[in-house]
CSV table of C-alpha atoms in Angstrom, one decimal:
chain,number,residue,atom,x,y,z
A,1,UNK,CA,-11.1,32.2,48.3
A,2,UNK,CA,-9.6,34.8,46.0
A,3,UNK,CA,-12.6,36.4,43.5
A,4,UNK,CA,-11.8,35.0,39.9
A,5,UNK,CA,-10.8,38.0,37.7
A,6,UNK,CA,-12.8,37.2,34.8
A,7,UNK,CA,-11.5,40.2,32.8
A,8,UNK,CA,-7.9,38.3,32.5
A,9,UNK,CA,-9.2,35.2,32.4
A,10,UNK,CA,-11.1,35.7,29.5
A,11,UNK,CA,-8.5,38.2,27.5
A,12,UNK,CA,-5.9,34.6,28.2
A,13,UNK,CA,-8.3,32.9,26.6
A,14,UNK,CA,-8.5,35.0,23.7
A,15,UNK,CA,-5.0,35.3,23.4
A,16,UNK,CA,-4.6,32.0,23.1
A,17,UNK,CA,-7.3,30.9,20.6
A,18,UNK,CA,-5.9,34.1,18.3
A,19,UNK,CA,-2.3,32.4,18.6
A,20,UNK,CA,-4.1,28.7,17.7
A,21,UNK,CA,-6.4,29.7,14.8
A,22,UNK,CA,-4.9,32.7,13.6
A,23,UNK,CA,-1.7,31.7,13.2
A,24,UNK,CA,-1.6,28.6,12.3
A,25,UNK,CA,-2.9,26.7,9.3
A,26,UNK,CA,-5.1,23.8,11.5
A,27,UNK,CA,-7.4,21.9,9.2
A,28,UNK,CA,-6.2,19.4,5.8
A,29,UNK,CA,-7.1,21.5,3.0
A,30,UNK,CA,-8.3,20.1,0.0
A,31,UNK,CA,-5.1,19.0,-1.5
A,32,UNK,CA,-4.2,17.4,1.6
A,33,UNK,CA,-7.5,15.6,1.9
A,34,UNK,CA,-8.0,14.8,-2.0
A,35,UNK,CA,-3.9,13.3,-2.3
A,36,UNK,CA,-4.5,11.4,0.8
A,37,UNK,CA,-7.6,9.8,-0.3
A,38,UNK,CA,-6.2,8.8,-3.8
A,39,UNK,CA,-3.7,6.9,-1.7
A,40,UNK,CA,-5.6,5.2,0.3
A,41,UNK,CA,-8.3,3.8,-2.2
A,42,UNK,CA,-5.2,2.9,-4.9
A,43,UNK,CA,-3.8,0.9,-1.3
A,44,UNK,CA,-6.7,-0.9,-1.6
A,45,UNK,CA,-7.0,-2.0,-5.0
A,46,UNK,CA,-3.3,-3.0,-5.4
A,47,UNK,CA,-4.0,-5.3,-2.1
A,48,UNK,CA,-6.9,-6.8,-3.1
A,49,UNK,CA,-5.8,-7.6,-6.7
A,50,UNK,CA,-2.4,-8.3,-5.9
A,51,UNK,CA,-3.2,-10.6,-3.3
A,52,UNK,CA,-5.4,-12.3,-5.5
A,53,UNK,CA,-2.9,-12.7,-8.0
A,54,UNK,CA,0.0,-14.4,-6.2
A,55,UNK,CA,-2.6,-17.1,-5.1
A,56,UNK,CA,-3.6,-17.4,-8.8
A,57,UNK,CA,0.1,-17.7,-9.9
A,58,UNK,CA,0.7,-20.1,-7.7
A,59,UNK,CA,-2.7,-21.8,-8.3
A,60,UNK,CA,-1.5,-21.6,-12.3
A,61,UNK,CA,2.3,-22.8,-11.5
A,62,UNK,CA,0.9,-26.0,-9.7
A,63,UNK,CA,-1.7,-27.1,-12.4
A,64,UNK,CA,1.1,-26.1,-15.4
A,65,UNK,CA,3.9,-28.3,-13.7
A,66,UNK,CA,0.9,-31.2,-12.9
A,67,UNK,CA,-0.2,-31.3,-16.8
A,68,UNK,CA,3.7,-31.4,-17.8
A,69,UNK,CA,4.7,-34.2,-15.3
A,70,UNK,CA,1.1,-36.3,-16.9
A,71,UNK,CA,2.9,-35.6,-19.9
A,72,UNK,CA,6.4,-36.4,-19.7
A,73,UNK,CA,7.0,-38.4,-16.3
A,74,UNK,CA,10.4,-36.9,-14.2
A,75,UNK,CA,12.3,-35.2,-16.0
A,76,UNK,CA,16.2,-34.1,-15.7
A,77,UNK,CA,16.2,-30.2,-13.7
A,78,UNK,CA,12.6,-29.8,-13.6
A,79,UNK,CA,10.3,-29.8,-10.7
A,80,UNK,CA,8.9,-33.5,-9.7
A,81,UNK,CA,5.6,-33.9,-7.7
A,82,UNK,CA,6.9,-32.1,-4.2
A,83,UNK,CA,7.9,-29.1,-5.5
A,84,UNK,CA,4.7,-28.4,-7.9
A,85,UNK,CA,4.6,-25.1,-6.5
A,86,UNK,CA,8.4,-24.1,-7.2
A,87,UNK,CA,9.2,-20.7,-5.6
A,88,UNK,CA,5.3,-20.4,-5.1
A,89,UNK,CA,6.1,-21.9,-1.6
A,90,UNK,CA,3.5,-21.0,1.2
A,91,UNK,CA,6.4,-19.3,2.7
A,92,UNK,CA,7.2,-16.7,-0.2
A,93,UNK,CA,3.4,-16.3,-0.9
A,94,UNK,CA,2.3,-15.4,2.9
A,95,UNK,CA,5.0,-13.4,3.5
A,96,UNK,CA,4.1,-11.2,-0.2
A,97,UNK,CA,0.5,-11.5,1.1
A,98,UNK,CA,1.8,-10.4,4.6
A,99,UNK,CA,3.5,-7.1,3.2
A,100,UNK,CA,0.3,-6.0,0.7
A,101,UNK,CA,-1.8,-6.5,3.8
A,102,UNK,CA,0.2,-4.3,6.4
A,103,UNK,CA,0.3,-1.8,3.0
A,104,UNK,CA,-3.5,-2.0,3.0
A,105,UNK,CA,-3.6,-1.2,6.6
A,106,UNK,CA,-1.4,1.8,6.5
A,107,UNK,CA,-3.4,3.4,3.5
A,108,UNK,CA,-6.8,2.6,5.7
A,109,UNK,CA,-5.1,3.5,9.2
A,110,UNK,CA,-3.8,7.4,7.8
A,111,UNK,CA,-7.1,8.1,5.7
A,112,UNK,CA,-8.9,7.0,9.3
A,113,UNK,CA,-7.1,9.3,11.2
A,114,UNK,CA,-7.5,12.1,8.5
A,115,UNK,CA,-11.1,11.5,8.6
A,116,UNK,CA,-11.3,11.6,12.7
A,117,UNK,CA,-13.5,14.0,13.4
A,118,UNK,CA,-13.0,15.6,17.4
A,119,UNK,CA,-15.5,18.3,17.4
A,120,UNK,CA,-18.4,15.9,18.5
A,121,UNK,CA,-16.7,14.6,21.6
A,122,UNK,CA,-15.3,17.9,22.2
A,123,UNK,CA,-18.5,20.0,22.4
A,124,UNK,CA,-20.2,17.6,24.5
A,125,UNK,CA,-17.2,17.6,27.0
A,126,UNK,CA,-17.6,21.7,26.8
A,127,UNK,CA,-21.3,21.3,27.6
A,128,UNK,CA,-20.5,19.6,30.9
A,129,UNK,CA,-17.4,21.6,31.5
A,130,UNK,CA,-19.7,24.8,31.8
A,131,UNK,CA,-22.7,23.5,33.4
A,132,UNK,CA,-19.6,22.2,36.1
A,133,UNK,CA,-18.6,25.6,36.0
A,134,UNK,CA,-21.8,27.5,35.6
A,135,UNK,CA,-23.1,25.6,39.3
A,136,UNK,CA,-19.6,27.6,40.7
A,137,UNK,CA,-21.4,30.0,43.6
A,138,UNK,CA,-18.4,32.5,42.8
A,139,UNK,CA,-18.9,32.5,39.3
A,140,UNK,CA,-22.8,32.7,39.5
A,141,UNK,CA,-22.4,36.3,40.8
A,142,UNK,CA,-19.8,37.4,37.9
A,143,UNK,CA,-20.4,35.7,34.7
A,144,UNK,CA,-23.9,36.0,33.0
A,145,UNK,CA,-25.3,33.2,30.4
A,146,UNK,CA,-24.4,34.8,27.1
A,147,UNK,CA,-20.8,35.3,28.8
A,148,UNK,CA,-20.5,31.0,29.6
A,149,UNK,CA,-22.2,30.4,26.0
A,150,UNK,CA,-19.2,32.7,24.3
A,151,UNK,CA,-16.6,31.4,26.8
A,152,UNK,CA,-17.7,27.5,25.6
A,153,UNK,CA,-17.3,28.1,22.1
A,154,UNK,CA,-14.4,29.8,22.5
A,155,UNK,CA,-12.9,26.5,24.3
A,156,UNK,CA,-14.7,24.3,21.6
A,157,UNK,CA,-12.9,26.7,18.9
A,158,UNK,CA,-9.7,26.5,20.3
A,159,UNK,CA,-9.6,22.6,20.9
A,160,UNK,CA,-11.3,21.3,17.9
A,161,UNK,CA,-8.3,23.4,16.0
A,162,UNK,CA,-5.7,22.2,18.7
A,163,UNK,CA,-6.6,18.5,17.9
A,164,UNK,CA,-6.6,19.4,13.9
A,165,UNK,CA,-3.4,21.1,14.2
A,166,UNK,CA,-2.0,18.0,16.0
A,167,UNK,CA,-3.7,15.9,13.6
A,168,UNK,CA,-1.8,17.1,10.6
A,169,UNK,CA,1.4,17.3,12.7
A,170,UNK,CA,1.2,13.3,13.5
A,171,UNK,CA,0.3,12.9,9.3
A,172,UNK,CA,3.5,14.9,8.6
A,173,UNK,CA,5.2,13.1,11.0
A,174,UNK,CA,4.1,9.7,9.8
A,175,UNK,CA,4.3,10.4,6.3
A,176,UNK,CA,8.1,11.8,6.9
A,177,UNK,CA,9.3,8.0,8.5
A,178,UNK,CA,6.9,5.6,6.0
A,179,UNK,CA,7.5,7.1,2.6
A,180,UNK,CA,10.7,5.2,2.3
A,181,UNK,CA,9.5,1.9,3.0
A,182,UNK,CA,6.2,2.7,1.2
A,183,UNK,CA,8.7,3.2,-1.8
A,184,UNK,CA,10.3,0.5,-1.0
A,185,UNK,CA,7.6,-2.2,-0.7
A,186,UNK,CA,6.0,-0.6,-3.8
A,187,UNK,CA,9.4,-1.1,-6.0
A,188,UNK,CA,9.4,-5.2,-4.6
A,189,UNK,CA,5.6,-6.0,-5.0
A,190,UNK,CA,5.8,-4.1,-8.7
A,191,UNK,CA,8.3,-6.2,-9.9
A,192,UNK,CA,7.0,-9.7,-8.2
A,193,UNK,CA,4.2,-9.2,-11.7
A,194,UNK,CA,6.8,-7.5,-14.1
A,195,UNK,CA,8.3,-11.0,-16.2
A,196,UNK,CA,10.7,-8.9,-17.4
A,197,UNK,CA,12.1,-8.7,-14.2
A,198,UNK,CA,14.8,-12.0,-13.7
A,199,UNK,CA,14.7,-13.5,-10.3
A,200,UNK,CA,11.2,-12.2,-9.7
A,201,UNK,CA,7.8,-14.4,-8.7
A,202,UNK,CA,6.2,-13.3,-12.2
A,203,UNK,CA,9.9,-15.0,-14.1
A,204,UNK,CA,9.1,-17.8,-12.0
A,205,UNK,CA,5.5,-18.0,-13.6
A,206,UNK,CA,7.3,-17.5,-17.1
A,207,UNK,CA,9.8,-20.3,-16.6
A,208,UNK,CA,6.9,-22.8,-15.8
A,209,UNK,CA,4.6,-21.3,-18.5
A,210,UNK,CA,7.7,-21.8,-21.1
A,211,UNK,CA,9.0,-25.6,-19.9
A,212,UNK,CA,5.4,-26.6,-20.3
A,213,UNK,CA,5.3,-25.2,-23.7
A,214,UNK,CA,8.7,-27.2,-24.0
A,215,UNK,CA,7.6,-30.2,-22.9
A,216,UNK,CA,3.7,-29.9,-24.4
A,217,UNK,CA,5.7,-29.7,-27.9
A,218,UNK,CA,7.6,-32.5,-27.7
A,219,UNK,CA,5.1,-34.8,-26.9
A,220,UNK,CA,3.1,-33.8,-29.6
A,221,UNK,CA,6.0,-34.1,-32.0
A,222,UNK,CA,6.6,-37.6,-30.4
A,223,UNK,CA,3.2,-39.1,-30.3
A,224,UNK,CA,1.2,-40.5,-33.4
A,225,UNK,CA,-1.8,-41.1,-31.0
A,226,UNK,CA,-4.2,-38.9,-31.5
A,227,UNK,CA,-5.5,-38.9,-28.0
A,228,UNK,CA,-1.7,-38.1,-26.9
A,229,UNK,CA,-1.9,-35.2,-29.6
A,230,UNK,CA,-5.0,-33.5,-27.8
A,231,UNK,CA,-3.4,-34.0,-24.2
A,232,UNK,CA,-0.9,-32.3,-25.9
A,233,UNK,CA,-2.9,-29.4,-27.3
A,234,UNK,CA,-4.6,-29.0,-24.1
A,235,UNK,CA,-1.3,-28.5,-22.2
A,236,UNK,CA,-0.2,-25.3,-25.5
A,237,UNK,CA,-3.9,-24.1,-24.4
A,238,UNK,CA,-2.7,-23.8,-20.6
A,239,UNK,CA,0.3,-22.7,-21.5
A,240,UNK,CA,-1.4,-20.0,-23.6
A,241,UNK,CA,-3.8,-18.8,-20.9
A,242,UNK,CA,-1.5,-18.2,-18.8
A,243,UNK,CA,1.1,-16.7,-21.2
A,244,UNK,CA,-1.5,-14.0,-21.8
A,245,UNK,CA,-2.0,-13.5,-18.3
A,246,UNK,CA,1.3,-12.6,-17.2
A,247,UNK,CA,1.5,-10.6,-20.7
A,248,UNK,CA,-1.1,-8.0,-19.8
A,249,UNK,CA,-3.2,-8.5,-16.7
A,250,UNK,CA,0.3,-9.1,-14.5
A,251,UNK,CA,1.9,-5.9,-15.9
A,252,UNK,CA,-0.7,-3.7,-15.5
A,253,UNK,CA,-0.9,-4.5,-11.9
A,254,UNK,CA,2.6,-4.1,-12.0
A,255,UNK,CA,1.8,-0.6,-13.4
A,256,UNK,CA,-0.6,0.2,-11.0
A,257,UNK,CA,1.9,-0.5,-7.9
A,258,UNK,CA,4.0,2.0,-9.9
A,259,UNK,CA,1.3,4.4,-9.8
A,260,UNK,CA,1.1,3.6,-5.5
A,261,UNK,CA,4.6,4.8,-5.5
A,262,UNK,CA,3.8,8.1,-7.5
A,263,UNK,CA,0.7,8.8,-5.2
A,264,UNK,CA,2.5,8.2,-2.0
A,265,UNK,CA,5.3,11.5,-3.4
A,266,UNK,CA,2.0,13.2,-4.1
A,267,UNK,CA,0.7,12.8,-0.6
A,268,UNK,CA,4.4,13.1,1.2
A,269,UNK,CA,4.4,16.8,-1.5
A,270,UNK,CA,1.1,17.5,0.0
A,271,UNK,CA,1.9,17.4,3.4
A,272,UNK,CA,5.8,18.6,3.6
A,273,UNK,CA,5.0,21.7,1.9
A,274,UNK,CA,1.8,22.7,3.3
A,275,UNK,CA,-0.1,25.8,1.8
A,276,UNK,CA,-3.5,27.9,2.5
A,277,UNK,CA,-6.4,27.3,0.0
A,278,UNK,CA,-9.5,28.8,-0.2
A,279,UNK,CA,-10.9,26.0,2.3
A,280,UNK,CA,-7.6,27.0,5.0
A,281,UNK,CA,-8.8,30.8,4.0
A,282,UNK,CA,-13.1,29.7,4.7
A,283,UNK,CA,-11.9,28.3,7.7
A,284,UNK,CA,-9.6,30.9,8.9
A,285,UNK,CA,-12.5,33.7,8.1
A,286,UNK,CA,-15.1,31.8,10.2
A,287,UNK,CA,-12.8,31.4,13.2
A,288,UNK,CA,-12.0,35.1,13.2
A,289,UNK,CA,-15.4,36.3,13.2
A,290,UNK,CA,-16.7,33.7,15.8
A,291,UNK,CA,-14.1,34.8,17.8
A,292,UNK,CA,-14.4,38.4,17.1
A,293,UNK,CA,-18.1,37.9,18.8
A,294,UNK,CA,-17.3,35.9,21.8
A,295,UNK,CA,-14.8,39.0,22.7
A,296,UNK,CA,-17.7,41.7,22.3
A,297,UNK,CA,-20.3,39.4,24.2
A,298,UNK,CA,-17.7,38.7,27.0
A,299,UNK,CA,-16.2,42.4,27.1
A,300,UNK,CA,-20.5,43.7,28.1
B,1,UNK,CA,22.5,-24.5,-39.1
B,2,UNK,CA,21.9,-21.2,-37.8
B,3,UNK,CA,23.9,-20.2,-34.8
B,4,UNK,CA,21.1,-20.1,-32.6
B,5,UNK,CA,22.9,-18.3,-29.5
B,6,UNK,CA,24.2,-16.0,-31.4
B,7,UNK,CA,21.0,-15.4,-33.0
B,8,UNK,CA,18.4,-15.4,-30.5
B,9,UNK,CA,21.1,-12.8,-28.1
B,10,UNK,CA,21.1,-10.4,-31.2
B,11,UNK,CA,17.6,-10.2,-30.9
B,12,UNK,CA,15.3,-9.3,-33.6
B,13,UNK,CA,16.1,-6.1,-35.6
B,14,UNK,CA,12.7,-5.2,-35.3
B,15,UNK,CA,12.5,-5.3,-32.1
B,16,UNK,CA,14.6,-3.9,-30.3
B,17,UNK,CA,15.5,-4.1,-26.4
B,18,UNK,CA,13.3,-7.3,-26.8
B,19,UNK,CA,16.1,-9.8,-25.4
B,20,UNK,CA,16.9,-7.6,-22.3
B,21,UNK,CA,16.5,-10.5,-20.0
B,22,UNK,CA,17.0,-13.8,-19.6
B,23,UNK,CA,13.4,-14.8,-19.4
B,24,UNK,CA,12.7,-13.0,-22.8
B,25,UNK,CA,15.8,-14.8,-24.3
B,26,UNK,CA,13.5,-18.3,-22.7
B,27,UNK,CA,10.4,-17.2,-24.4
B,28,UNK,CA,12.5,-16.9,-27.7
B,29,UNK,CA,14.0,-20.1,-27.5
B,30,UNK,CA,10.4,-22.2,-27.1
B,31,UNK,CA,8.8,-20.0,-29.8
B,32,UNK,CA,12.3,-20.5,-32.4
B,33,UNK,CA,12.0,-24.3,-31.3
B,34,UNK,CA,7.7,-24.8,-31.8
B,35,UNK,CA,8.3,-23.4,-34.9
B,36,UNK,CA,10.5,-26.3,-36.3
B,37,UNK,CA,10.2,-29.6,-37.0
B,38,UNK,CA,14.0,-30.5,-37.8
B,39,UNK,CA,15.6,-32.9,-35.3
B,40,UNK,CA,18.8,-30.8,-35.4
B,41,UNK,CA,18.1,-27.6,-35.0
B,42,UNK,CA,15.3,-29.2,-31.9
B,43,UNK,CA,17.9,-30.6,-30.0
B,44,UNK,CA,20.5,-27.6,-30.1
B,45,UNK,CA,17.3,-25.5,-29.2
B,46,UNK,CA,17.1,-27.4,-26.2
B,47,UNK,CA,20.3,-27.4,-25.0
B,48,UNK,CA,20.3,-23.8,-25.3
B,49,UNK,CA,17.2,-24.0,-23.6
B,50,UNK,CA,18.2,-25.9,-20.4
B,51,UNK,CA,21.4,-23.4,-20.5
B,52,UNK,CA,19.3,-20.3,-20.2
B,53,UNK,CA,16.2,-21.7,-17.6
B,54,UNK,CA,18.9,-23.0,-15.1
B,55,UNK,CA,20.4,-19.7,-15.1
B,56,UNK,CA,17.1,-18.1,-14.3
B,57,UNK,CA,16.0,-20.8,-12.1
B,58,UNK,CA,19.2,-19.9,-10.2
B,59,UNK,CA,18.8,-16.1,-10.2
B,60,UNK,CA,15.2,-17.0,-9.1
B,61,UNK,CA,16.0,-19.2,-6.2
B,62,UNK,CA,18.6,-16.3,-4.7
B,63,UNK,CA,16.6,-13.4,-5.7
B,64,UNK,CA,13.2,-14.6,-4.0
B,65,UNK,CA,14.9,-15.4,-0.6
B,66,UNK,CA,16.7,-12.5,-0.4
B,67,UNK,CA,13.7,-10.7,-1.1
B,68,UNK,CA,11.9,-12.5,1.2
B,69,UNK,CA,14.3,-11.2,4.1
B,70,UNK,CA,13.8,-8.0,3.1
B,71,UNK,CA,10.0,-8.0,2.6
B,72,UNK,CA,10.1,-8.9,6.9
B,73,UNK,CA,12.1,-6.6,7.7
B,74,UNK,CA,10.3,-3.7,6.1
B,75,UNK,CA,7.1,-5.1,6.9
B,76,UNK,CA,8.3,-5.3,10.8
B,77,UNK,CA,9.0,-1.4,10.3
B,78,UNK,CA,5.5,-0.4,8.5
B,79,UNK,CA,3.6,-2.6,11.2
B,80,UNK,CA,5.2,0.2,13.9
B,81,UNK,CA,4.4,3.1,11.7
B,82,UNK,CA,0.6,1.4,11.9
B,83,UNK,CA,1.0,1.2,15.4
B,84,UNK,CA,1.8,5.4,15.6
B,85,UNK,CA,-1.3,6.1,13.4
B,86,UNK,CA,-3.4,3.4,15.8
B,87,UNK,CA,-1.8,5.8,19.1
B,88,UNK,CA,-2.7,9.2,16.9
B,89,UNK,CA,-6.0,8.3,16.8
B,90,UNK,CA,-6.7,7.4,20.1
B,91,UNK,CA,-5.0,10.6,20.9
B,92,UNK,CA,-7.6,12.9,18.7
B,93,UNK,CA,-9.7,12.5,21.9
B,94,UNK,CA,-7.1,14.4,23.8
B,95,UNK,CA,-8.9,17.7,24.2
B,96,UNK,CA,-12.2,16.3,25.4
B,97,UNK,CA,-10.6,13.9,27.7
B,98,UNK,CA,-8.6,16.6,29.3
B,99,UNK,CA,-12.0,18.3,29.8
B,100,UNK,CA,-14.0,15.7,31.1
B,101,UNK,CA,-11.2,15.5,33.7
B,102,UNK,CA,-11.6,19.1,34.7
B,103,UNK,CA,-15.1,18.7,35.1
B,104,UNK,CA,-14.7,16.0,36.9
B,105,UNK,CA,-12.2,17.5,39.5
B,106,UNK,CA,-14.5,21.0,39.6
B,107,UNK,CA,-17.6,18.3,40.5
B,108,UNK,CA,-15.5,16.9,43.6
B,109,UNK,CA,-13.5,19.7,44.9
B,110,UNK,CA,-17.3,21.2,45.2
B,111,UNK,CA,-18.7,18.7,46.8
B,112,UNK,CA,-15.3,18.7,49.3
B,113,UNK,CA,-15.7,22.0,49.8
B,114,UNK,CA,-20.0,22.5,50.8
């Protein structure tokens, strides 16, 4: 067996953890880290809340057409008792539902990976790498202690900023193929709570709020019974709630979808044109002097 | 009578843009029509009315399952970008893994080779 040259070995080393850490930009700095967690917790609020709010809309749709049928029996082009829930069919609703979800999961999914933290599993497999190595009979005779304890870190140094180099990379990478169907799925959901929007679920919810208005009217015009006159007033007060609803609480989740949109260019920004900050510059200075001591204790 | 049409697609001077859609050109309709009580001016109300929610209900049912289609299809799309995060994850134990390997292979070769 050929005696290890421990002089190349370790200067290969060296070479190679100057070329990772000193080169190369490795850890999320703070801009990273702080667009990438505004993204994620705004993913979550616009799922929750949205998700909430299409079952409420429909929930609202079914009881507004209910009180206008009790009102008015059939009536010529409007919805009868199998289609209380208009557009708000399961189908439309599940498959909204389906698209804030999978949004929710790709906000939680990138801020877990950001937040993955390799060193603990890496210095534990260094530990048994060198006690493996350390137990070598050739490598008893050259390599003292200090020499193994500088030649682990150096290992732990070089993969802990391999993996958070690669890290970044796969971000980047996913960042680069989702932020047009981010975009795109934040456009769609805004406009499903924007009334002002034709054709979307929220001018659905208007219609139905408006023909019960319609029809809560004419009855009340039509009828001299008083009790007919309350059912009446009770059907405007529906009407009203939900009138006020879509008005403000449906636009401002509207807004905040909007705002999804904006954070998700922040984060892409972030991450396409990556920069040093005084964290990347901390991290950089810590790496260099560690590594400036392993070479002096493995040149004794 | 007042023209109604003509009147509620002219909007209010006061506000403008307010008739930009057909569902605010709806909402002006019911309130023009729950604010009178003549017969006339009721029942052209709600002729205009029915006009203008049929053309919405319309635009409504096309834009929704269209939408619909295309919601699936970029979901389908974002599910696989989850799936590449899922994979990135997994691979953050790369480096140990590799190690634990080594290790492993050192352990036998040495107890091959005494």
């Amino acid at each position: 067996m050929r005696e290890i040259n421990l002089a190349k070995f370790v200067k290969g080393i060296l070479a190679l953890c100057l070329w990772l850490v000193g080169l190369q930009n490795c850890s999320l700095n703070s801009r990273q880290t702080k667009t990438l967690g505004d993204f994620s917790s705004q993913t979550v609020t616009v799922a929750k809340v949205g998700s909430k709010e299409l079952v409420n809309m429909r929930q609202g749709v079914i009881a507004m057409n209910l009180s206008r049928i009790q009102m008015s029996g059939q009536q010529d082009g409007m919805p009868w008792y199998d289609d209380l829930d208009e557009k708000f069919d399961v189908r439309v609703v599940a498959i909204r539902l389906k698209a804030l979800n999978t949004l929710l999961a790709y906000g939680s999914l990138l801020q877990a990976l950001a937040d993955t933290n390799p060193e603990k599993g890496i210095n534990q497999a260094t530990d048994r790498f060198i006690k493996q190595v350390k137990g070598l009979p050739k490598i008893q005779r050259s390599i003292n202690d200090a020499q193994l304890s500088a030649l682990a870190k150096a290992i732990q140094i070089i993969g802990i900023n391999y993996m958070e180099e690669r890290k970044k990379k796969a971000i980047r990478s996913i960042l680069e193929i989702s932020k047009p169907q981010i975009d795109f799925l934040c456009d769609k959901l805004a406009d499903e709570f924007d009334h002002r929007k034709d054709g979307k679920l929220a001018s659905q919810y208007l219609l139905t709020i408006n023909n019960l208005f319609f029809t809560a009217d004419d009855f009340y015009f039509d009828n001299k019974d008083q009790t007919k006159k309350e059912q009446a007033l009770q059907a405007i007060q529906l009407a009203n709630f939900h009138k006020e609803r879509k008005n403000n609480y449906l636009l401002q989740i509207s807004g905040a979808i909007h705002n999804l949109k904006k954070a998700n260019a922040m984060l892409y920004k972030a991450f396409t044109q990556d920069s040093f900050d005084a964290k990347s510059l901390d991290d950089l200075v810590r790496n260099v002097q560690s590594l400036q001591e392993i070479q002096q204790i493995l040149q004794k | 009578m007042p023209n109604f049409d003509m009147e509620i697609i002219e909007g209010d001077s006061d506000k403008p843009n307010a008739h930009t859609s057909i569902g605010a050109i709806i909402e002006h309709i019911t309130t023009l029509r729950m604010q009178t009580r003549d017969r006339a001016a009721r029942r052209e109300l709600g002729l205009l009315y029915r006009k203008y929610s049929q053309l919405l209900q319309k635009k409504i049912d096309e834009v929704v399952d269209k939408d619909s289609q295309d919601y699936l299809k970029i979901t389908g799309q974002l599910e696989k970008a989850n799936e590449s995060i899922q994979a990135a994850i997994a691979g953050t134990e790369q480096v140990a893994n590799t190690l634990n390997f080594l290790t492993d292979a050192i352990q036998t070769i040495t107890e091959l080779a005494s």
